[in-house]
Short mmCIF file of C-alpha atoms in Angstrom, two decimals:
data_model
loop_
_atom_site.label_atom_id
_atom_site.label_comp_id
_atom_site.label_asym_id
_atom_site.label_seq_id
_atom_site.Cartn_x
_atom_site.Cartn_y
_atom_site.Cartn_z
CA UNK A 14 0.00 0.04 0.12
CA UNK A 15 1.56 3.35 -1.17
CA UNK A 16 -0.08 5.35 1.49
CA UNK A 17 0.48 4.61 5.18
CA UNK A 18 -2.24 5.51 7.58
CA UNK A 19 -1.95 7.81 10.66
CA UNK A 20 -2.55 6.19 13.95
CA UNK A 21 -5.59 8.38 14.65
CA UNK A 22 -7.14 7.41 11.18
CA UNK A 23 -6.74 3.80 11.58
CA UNK A 24 -9.86 3.03 13.61
CA UNK A 25 -11.92 5.15 11.24
CA UNK A 26 -10.63 3.59 8.22
CA UNK A 27 -11.10 -0.01 9.70
CA UNK A 28 -14.66 0.62 10.63
CA UNK A 29 -15.37 2.11 7.24
CA UNK A 30 -13.75 -0.68 5.40
CA UNK A 31 -15.53 -3.15 7.62
CA UNK A 32 -18.90 -1.61 6.61
CA UNK A 33 -17.85 -1.85 2.84
CA UNK A 34 -16.69 -5.31 3.04
CA UNK A 35 -18.41 -7.35 0.20
CA UNK A 36 -21.03 -10.03 0.72
CA UNK A 37 -20.72 -13.62 -0.44
CA UNK A 38 -23.38 -15.50 -2.43
CA UNK A 39 -24.15 -19.22 -2.07
CA UNK A 40 -24.03 -21.45 -5.12
CA UNK A 41 -26.64 -21.56 -7.87
CA UNK A 42 -29.62 -23.57 -7.07
CA UNK A 43 -29.35 -22.93 -3.29
CA UNK A 44 -32.90 -21.68 -2.87
CA UNK A 45 -34.21 -24.76 -4.81
CA UNK A 46 -32.27 -27.17 -2.66
CA UNK A 47 -33.72 -25.59 0.50
CA UNK A 48 -37.16 -25.19 -0.75
CA UNK A 49 -37.10 -29.02 -1.81
CA UNK A 50 -36.18 -30.20 1.63
CA UNK A 51 -38.64 -27.92 3.55
CA UNK A 52 -41.73 -29.63 5.04
CA UNK A 53 -44.93 -28.07 4.02
CA UNK A 54 -47.55 -27.37 6.77
CA UNK A 55 -50.51 -29.73 6.64
CA UNK A 56 -54.11 -29.56 8.35
CA UNK A 57 -53.84 -30.54 11.98
CA UNK A 58 -56.32 -33.43 11.47
CA UNK A 59 -54.32 -34.93 8.76
CA UNK A 60 -51.07 -34.53 10.95
CA UNK A 61 -52.86 -36.22 13.94
CA UNK A 62 -54.19 -39.08 11.67
CA UNK A 63 -50.69 -39.75 10.12
CA UNK A 64 -49.11 -39.59 13.58
CA UNK A 65 -51.57 -42.04 14.93
CA UNK A 66 -51.08 -44.43 11.87
CA UNK A 67 -47.15 -44.15 12.20
CA UNK A 68 -47.49 -44.90 15.86
CA UNK A 69 -49.85 -47.95 15.30
CA UNK A 70 -47.86 -49.16 12.20
CA UNK A 71 -44.50 -49.52 14.10
CA UNK A 72 -43.77 -53.21 13.93
CA UNK A 73 -43.44 -53.90 17.87
CA UNK A 74 -46.65 -51.89 18.47
CA UNK A 75 -48.54 -53.33 15.64
CA UNK A 76 -47.95 -56.84 16.80
CA UNK A 77 -48.79 -55.85 20.37
CA UNK A 78 -52.14 -54.34 19.17
CA UNK A 79 -52.98 -57.35 17.13
CA UNK A 80 -52.08 -59.86 20.09
CA UNK A 81 -54.36 -57.48 22.45
CA UNK A 82 -57.08 -57.72 19.94
CA UNK A 83 -56.96 -61.47 19.40
CA UNK A 84 -56.93 -61.92 23.17
CA UNK A 85 -60.05 -59.83 23.64
CA UNK A 86 -61.78 -61.49 21.00
CA UNK A 87 -60.99 -65.01 22.40
CA UNK A 88 -61.88 -63.92 25.78
CA UNK A 89 -65.09 -62.42 24.79
CA UNK A 90 -66.19 -65.43 22.77
CA UNK A 91 -65.10 -67.55 25.85
CA UNK A 92 -67.52 -65.70 28.12
CA UNK A 93 -70.22 -64.97 25.52
CA UNK A 94 -70.86 -68.48 23.97
CA UNK A 95 -71.29 -70.53 27.09
CA UNK A 96 -73.54 -67.63 28.52
CA UNK A 97 -75.66 -67.53 25.42
CA UNK A 98 -75.91 -71.43 25.21
CA UNK A 99 -77.22 -71.37 28.87
CA UNK A 100 -79.79 -68.82 28.01
CA UNK A 101 -80.97 -70.11 24.65
CA UNK A 102 -84.74 -70.36 25.50
CA UNK A 103 -84.69 -66.76 26.66
CA UNK A 104 -82.88 -65.64 23.55
CA UNK A 105 -85.26 -67.60 21.19
CA UNK A 106 -88.27 -66.02 23.09
CA UNK A 107 -87.01 -62.56 22.84
CA UNK A 108 -85.85 -62.78 19.12
CA UNK A 109 -89.37 -64.09 18.07
CA UNK A 110 -91.14 -61.49 20.10
CA UNK A 111 -88.99 -58.73 18.62
CA UNK A 112 -89.50 -60.11 15.00
CA UNK A 113 -93.27 -60.19 15.69
CA UNK A 114 -93.28 -56.64 16.89
CA UNK A 115 -91.37 -55.30 13.89
CA UNK A 116 -93.46 -57.14 11.24
CA UNK A 117 -96.58 -55.70 12.99
CA UNK A 118 -95.30 -52.22 12.87
CA UNK A 119 -94.28 -52.83 9.15
CA UNK A 120 -97.63 -54.06 8.24
CA UNK A 121 -99.52 -51.22 9.93
CA UNK A 122 -97.18 -48.69 8.16
CA UNK A 123 -97.76 -50.38 4.81
CA UNK A 124 -101.66 -50.23 5.46
CA UNK A 125 -101.47 -46.49 6.41
CA UNK A 126 -99.59 -45.68 3.17
CA UNK A 127 -101.75 -47.82 0.95
CA UNK A 128 -104.86 -46.20 2.31
CA UNK A 129 -103.42 -42.79 2.14
CA UNK A 130 -102.57 -43.36 -1.47
CA UNK A 131 -106.07 -44.54 -2.31
CA UNK A 132 -107.71 -41.51 -0.69
CA UNK A 133 -105.44 -39.05 -2.67
CA UNK A 134 -106.17 -40.81 -5.96
CA UNK A 135 -102.54 -41.60 -6.51
CA UNK A 136 -103.30 -45.09 -7.73
CA UNK A 137 -105.46 -43.85 -10.41
CA UNK A 138 -102.60 -41.40 -11.64
CA UNK A 139 -99.98 -44.22 -11.50
CA UNK A 140 -102.48 -46.44 -13.47
CA UNK A 141 -103.09 -43.87 -16.00
CA UNK A 142 -99.36 -43.15 -16.38
CA UNK A 143 -98.56 -46.76 -16.94
CA UNK A 144 -101.04 -46.80 -19.87
CA UNK A 145 -99.57 -43.63 -21.10
CA UNK A 146 -96.50 -45.38 -22.80
CA UNK A 147 -94.31 -42.77 -24.55
CA UNK A 148 -94.92 -40.15 -21.91
CA UNK A 149 -93.71 -42.46 -19.10
CA UNK A 150 -90.58 -43.32 -21.08
CA UNK A 151 -89.87 -39.68 -21.69
CA UNK A 152 -90.33 -38.89 -17.92
CA UNK A 153 -87.94 -41.67 -17.04
CA UNK A 154 -85.49 -40.47 -19.61
CA UNK A 155 -85.55 -37.21 -18.36
CA UNK A 156 -85.08 -38.34 -14.74
CA UNK A 157 -82.20 -40.49 -15.68
CA UNK A 158 -80.45 -37.49 -17.53
CA UNK A 159 -81.14 -35.12 -14.58
CA UNK A 160 -79.60 -37.68 -12.26
CA UNK A 161 -76.65 -38.13 -14.32
CA UNK A 162 -76.16 -34.24 -14.71
CA UNK A 163 -76.44 -33.97 -10.92
CA UNK A 164 -73.85 -36.71 -10.49
CA UNK A 165 -71.29 -34.82 -12.85
CA UNK A 166 -72.01 -31.46 -11.23
CA UNK A 167 -71.11 -32.92 -7.78
CA UNK A 168 -67.97 -34.42 -9.24
CA UNK A 169 -66.87 -31.09 -10.64
CA UNK A 170 -67.59 -29.18 -7.41
CA UNK A 171 -65.89 -31.75 -5.15
CA UNK A 172 -62.75 -31.87 -7.27
CA UNK A 173 -59.48 -31.30 -5.21
CA UNK A 174 -58.27 -27.72 -5.79
CA UNK A 175 -55.21 -27.42 -7.97
CA UNK A 176 -52.52 -25.39 -6.04
CA UNK A 177 -50.35 -23.63 -8.56
CA UNK A 178 -47.47 -22.51 -6.03
CA UNK A 179 -46.68 -26.15 -4.96
CA UNK A 180 -43.46 -27.40 -6.66
CA UNK A 181 -43.36 -31.04 -7.89
CA UNK A 182 -40.51 -31.58 -5.32
CA UNK A 183 -42.75 -30.42 -2.47
CA UNK A 184 -45.74 -32.34 -3.74
CA UNK A 185 -43.74 -35.64 -3.85
CA UNK B 5 -52.15 -14.74 -4.22
CA UNK B 6 -49.36 -12.21 -3.92
CA UNK B 7 -46.77 -12.39 -6.67
CA UNK B 8 -43.07 -12.37 -5.88
CA UNK B 9 -43.17 -8.52 -6.63
CA UNK B 10 -45.86 -8.00 -4.23
CA UNK B 11 -43.83 -10.10 -1.59
CA UNK B 12 -40.88 -7.82 -1.98
CA UNK B 13 -42.88 -4.91 -0.73
CA UNK B 14 -44.16 -6.69 2.37
CA UNK B 15 -42.36 -6.78 5.80
CA UNK B 16 -40.74 -9.97 7.16
CA UNK B 17 -43.80 -10.71 9.60
CA UNK B 18 -46.22 -10.64 6.69
CA UNK B 19 -44.07 -12.86 4.47
CA UNK B 20 -43.51 -15.20 7.40
CA UNK B 21 -47.36 -15.52 7.80
CA UNK B 22 -47.71 -16.62 4.32
CA UNK B 23 -44.75 -18.93 4.47
CA UNK B 24 -46.55 -20.43 7.61
CA UNK B 25 -49.60 -21.07 5.39
CA UNK B 26 -47.19 -23.08 2.99
CA UNK B 27 -46.72 -20.59 0.23
CA UNK B 28 -43.62 -21.36 -1.77
CA UNK B 29 -43.29 -17.78 -2.91
CA UNK B 30 -42.93 -16.74 0.44
CA UNK B 31 -40.26 -19.30 1.33
CA UNK B 32 -38.31 -18.09 -1.67
CA UNK B 33 -38.77 -14.36 -0.68
CA UNK B 34 -37.51 -15.08 2.88
CA UNK B 35 -34.41 -16.86 1.18
CA UNK B 36 -33.80 -13.99 -1.32
CA UNK B 37 -33.66 -11.50 1.73
CA UNK B 38 -31.45 -13.59 3.96
CA UNK B 39 -29.25 -15.91 1.85
CA UNK B 40 -26.50 -13.58 1.25
CA UNK B 41 -26.12 -11.98 4.69
CA UNK B 42 -26.51 -15.49 6.33
CA UNK B 43 -24.21 -17.13 3.90
CA UNK B 44 -21.62 -14.24 4.46
CA UNK B 45 -21.92 -14.42 8.28
CA UNK B 46 -21.26 -18.26 8.09
CA UNK B 47 -18.68 -18.01 5.50
CA UNK B 48 -16.59 -15.47 7.44
CA UNK B 49 -17.13 -17.72 10.44
CA UNK B 50 -16.14 -20.96 9.16
CA UNK B 51 -13.78 -19.77 6.27
CA UNK B 52 -14.71 -22.84 4.05
CA UNK B 53 -17.11 -22.23 1.21
CA UNK B 54 -18.47 -25.72 0.70
CA UNK B 55 -18.91 -26.16 4.59
CA UNK B 56 -20.56 -22.58 4.77
CA UNK B 57 -22.99 -23.67 1.96
CA UNK B 58 -23.94 -26.80 3.83
CA UNK B 59 -24.44 -24.79 7.07
CA UNK B 60 -26.39 -21.98 5.41
CA UNK B 61 -28.73 -24.78 3.93
CA UNK B 62 -29.21 -26.43 7.22
CA UNK B 63 -29.82 -22.99 8.74
CA UNK B 64 -32.60 -22.21 6.41
CA UNK B 65 -34.24 -25.55 6.45
CA UNK B 66 -34.29 -25.32 10.15
CA UNK B 67 -35.77 -21.73 10.08
CA UNK B 68 -38.31 -22.60 7.44
CA UNK B 69 -39.30 -25.97 9.18
CA UNK B 70 -39.70 -24.27 12.32
CA UNK B 71 -41.71 -21.13 11.41
CA UNK B 72 -44.47 -22.33 13.64
CA UNK B 73 -42.36 -21.81 16.65
CA UNK B 74 -41.12 -18.29 15.60
CA UNK B 75 -42.36 -15.72 18.04
CA UNK B 76 -43.35 -12.51 16.25
CA UNK B 77 -42.21 -10.33 19.19
CA UNK B 78 -38.62 -10.88 18.11
CA UNK B 79 -37.15 -9.64 14.85
CA UNK B 80 -37.07 -12.34 12.15
CA UNK B 81 -33.68 -11.36 11.25
CA UNK B 82 -32.36 -11.89 14.76
CA UNK B 83 -33.78 -15.27 14.73
CA UNK B 84 -32.20 -16.31 11.50
CA UNK B 85 -29.01 -14.90 12.40
CA UNK B 86 -29.00 -16.65 15.84
CA UNK B 87 -29.71 -20.05 14.20
CA UNK B 88 -26.99 -19.37 11.62
CA UNK B 89 -24.40 -18.24 14.29
CA UNK B 90 -25.14 -21.21 16.43
CA UNK B 91 -24.59 -23.49 13.42
CA UNK B 92 -21.14 -21.79 12.65
CA UNK B 93 -20.12 -21.83 16.37
CA UNK B 94 -20.91 -25.36 16.64
CA UNK B 95 -18.99 -26.24 13.59
CA UNK B 96 -15.97 -24.24 14.67
CA UNK B 97 -16.07 -26.05 17.96
CA UNK B 98 -15.86 -29.34 15.95
CA UNK B 99 -13.19 -28.50 13.74
CA UNK B 100 -10.84 -25.61 12.90
CA UNK B 101 -10.66 -24.18 9.17
CA UNK B 102 -8.67 -21.40 7.99
CA UNK B 103 -9.16 -20.73 4.21
CA UNK B 104 -11.00 -17.82 2.64
CA UNK B 105 -11.35 -17.61 -0.99
CA UNK B 106 -12.48 -14.53 -2.83
CA UNK B 107 -13.50 -16.56 -5.74
CA UNK B 108 -16.75 -18.15 -6.69
CA UNK B 109 -18.14 -21.58 -5.61
CA UNK B 110 -15.91 -24.44 -6.15
CA UNK B 111 -18.70 -26.14 -8.07
CA UNK B 112 -19.44 -23.13 -10.36
CA UNK B 113 -18.76 -24.48 -13.87
CA UNK B 114 -19.58 -21.41 -16.07
CA UNK B 115 -18.36 -17.90 -15.99
CA UNK B 116 -21.91 -16.85 -14.97
CA UNK B 117 -21.81 -19.17 -11.92
CA UNK B 118 -18.55 -18.01 -10.75
CA UNK B 119 -19.76 -14.36 -11.12
CA UNK B 120 -23.02 -15.22 -9.24
CA UNK B 121 -21.27 -16.66 -6.30
CA UNK B 122 -18.03 -14.56 -6.17
CA UNK B 123 -17.61 -11.60 -3.80
CA UNK B 124 -20.33 -8.95 -4.36
CA UNK B 125 -18.69 -5.50 -3.85
CA UNK B 126 -20.92 -2.59 -3.33
CA UNK B 127 -20.70 0.09 -6.03
CA UNK B 128 -18.26 2.68 -5.01
CA UNK B 129 -17.50 5.89 -6.85
CA UNK B 130 -13.76 5.54 -6.62
CA UNK B 131 -10.83 5.80 -8.80
CA UNK B 132 -9.21 2.43 -10.03
CA UNK B 133 -6.12 3.10 -7.79
CA UNK B 134 -8.35 3.96 -4.68
CA UNK B 135 -10.31 0.81 -5.35
CA UNK B 136 -7.32 -1.16 -5.54
CA UNK B 137 -6.01 0.21 -2.29
CA UNK B 138 -9.34 -0.32 -0.81
CA UNK B 139 -9.45 -3.89 -1.93
CA UNK B 140 -6.15 -4.57 -0.45
CA UNK B 141 -6.99 -3.15 2.85
CA UNK B 142 -10.25 -4.95 2.62
CA UNK B 143 -8.39 -8.29 2.29
CA UNK B 144 -6.24 -7.36 5.07
CA UNK B 145 -9.14 -6.63 7.24
CA UNK B 146 -10.69 -9.90 6.21
CA UNK B 147 -7.62 -11.64 7.52
CA UNK B 148 -7.58 -9.65 10.70
CA UNK B 149 -11.08 -10.50 11.38
CA UNK B 150 -10.27 -14.24 10.69
CA UNK B 151 -7.92 -14.07 13.76
CA UNK B 152 -10.60 -12.76 16.12
CA UNK B 153 -11.97 -15.48 18.56
CA UNK B 154 -15.49 -16.68 17.26
CA UNK B 155 -17.54 -14.51 19.69
CA UNK B 156 -15.71 -11.31 18.82
CA UNK B 157 -15.89 -12.04 15.12
CA UNK B 158 -19.67 -12.54 15.21
CA UNK B 159 -20.13 -9.23 17.05
CA UNK B 160 -17.86 -7.32 14.66
CA UNK B 161 -19.45 -8.93 11.71
CA UNK B 162 -22.95 -8.26 12.65
CA UNK B 163 -22.27 -4.68 14.02
CA UNK B 164 -20.00 -3.35 11.24
CA UNK B 165 -20.69 -5.54 8.24
CA UNK B 166 -24.37 -6.33 8.74
CA UNK B 167 -25.15 -3.02 10.37
CA UNK B 168 -27.21 -4.62 13.18
CA UNK B 169 -27.89 -2.86 16.40
CA UNK B 170 -26.26 -3.75 19.73
CA UNK B 171 -29.73 -4.96 21.10
CA UNK B 172 -30.06 -7.07 18.08
CA UNK B 173 -26.55 -8.65 18.35
CA UNK B 174 -27.42 -9.23 22.01
CA UNK B 175 -30.56 -11.20 21.00
CA UNK B 176 -28.76 -13.05 18.42
CA UNK B 177 -25.88 -14.17 20.68
CA UNK B 178 -28.00 -14.59 24.02
CA UNK B 179 -25.71 -12.18 25.72
CA UNK B 180 -26.27 -9.17 27.88
CA UNK B 181 -26.16 -5.91 26.06
CA UNK B 182 -23.12 -4.83 28.27
CA UNK B 183 -21.14 -7.93 27.17
CA UNK B 184 -21.91 -7.30 23.59
CA UNK B 185 -20.40 -3.87 23.76
CA UNK B 186 -17.40 -5.03 25.55
CA UNK B 187 -16.73 -7.60 22.94
CA UNK B 188 -17.07 -5.25 20.08
CA UNK B 189 -14.73 -2.86 22.04
CA UNK B 190 -12.13 -5.67 22.63
CA UNK B 191 -12.69 -6.81 19.15
CA UNK B 192 -11.86 -3.37 17.71
CA UNK B 193 -8.74 -3.17 19.90
CA UNK B 194 -7.48 -6.56 18.75
CA UNK B 195 -8.14 -5.45 14.91
CA UNK B 196 -6.17 -2.35 15.68
CA UNK B 197 -3.35 -4.49 16.89
CA UNK B 198 -3.50 -6.90 13.96
CA UNK B 199 -3.35 -3.95 11.48
CA UNK B 200 -0.84 -1.94 13.32
CA UNK B 201 1.62 -2.21 10.53
CA UNK B 202 -0.53 -0.05 8.53
CA UNK B 203 0.30 2.87 10.71
CA UNK B 204 3.18 5.30 9.95
#
């Protein structure tokens, strides 16, 4: 260096030069490497589900859980089967009583619907529609097309959103 | 959705909020803001380019993966520098390295890559001779800074190269404000000694 510094200037020059020191840049693709290794935030429910799945699927835990399940089933059957055999007449009585009651309720309901349809004249309308031929087929076709259109509409509405700012690396 | 240009006009906190929602553009904006200062700090601490790049990558991965735990009452820059400084100090404790290249990254193959990764000097309105002298002086200062003990080096770099406040440096280094001031004072004294040969 041609010009030497005075002692009093040295501090000033050092501080000035420190503030003017250049910056260094990392290599190309630095940001891409970092972004590719960043975990994206996910919904809490999904995270919990995955954690639970991972916890359960750990080999030692999975074997323990399966064994516990098998023991529970075996013990349950061991207790339940003899008890049910011992009380077979009671079970038979209860099941036939429940069946009879259900049948009676169903019969009553069917009768009520039938008498209501007769009172409204619905039976005559159905009878005349059955004899209408082409009109009935047209109505059925319209119903089918409407059903298919609704199904397609739902499929479009419920389609997963496309996230434009997610990189392929992040998605994988 | 904000574009990259929109993000540039936002403060760190807003960008962090977007990054927490998983926006890749926000991650990239935070990287764009801090990759050079963080890499420079780490590089000047460990003085090995490849190692500095690995540590800077680790720092950013740690930062971006832990955004949920970031507390907004602290400055984001302090948090980033704290993680970077810890990574560098841990590395220095493990091994000593002492080479500082002023050239581009070793894996840079093209001239563009070398240019992009080399030292980036600030624009100065100086004559070529003054610039040459300044560069020479800068190199000597780089060497002198490299001789400082790591704590002093961090303090001096954050204060005089990155222009951070004493309070922020105290936050970054988890030290009392008075200790930071003492470190900076001692570091300046040591620099003066190392550069004594420049005096008349």
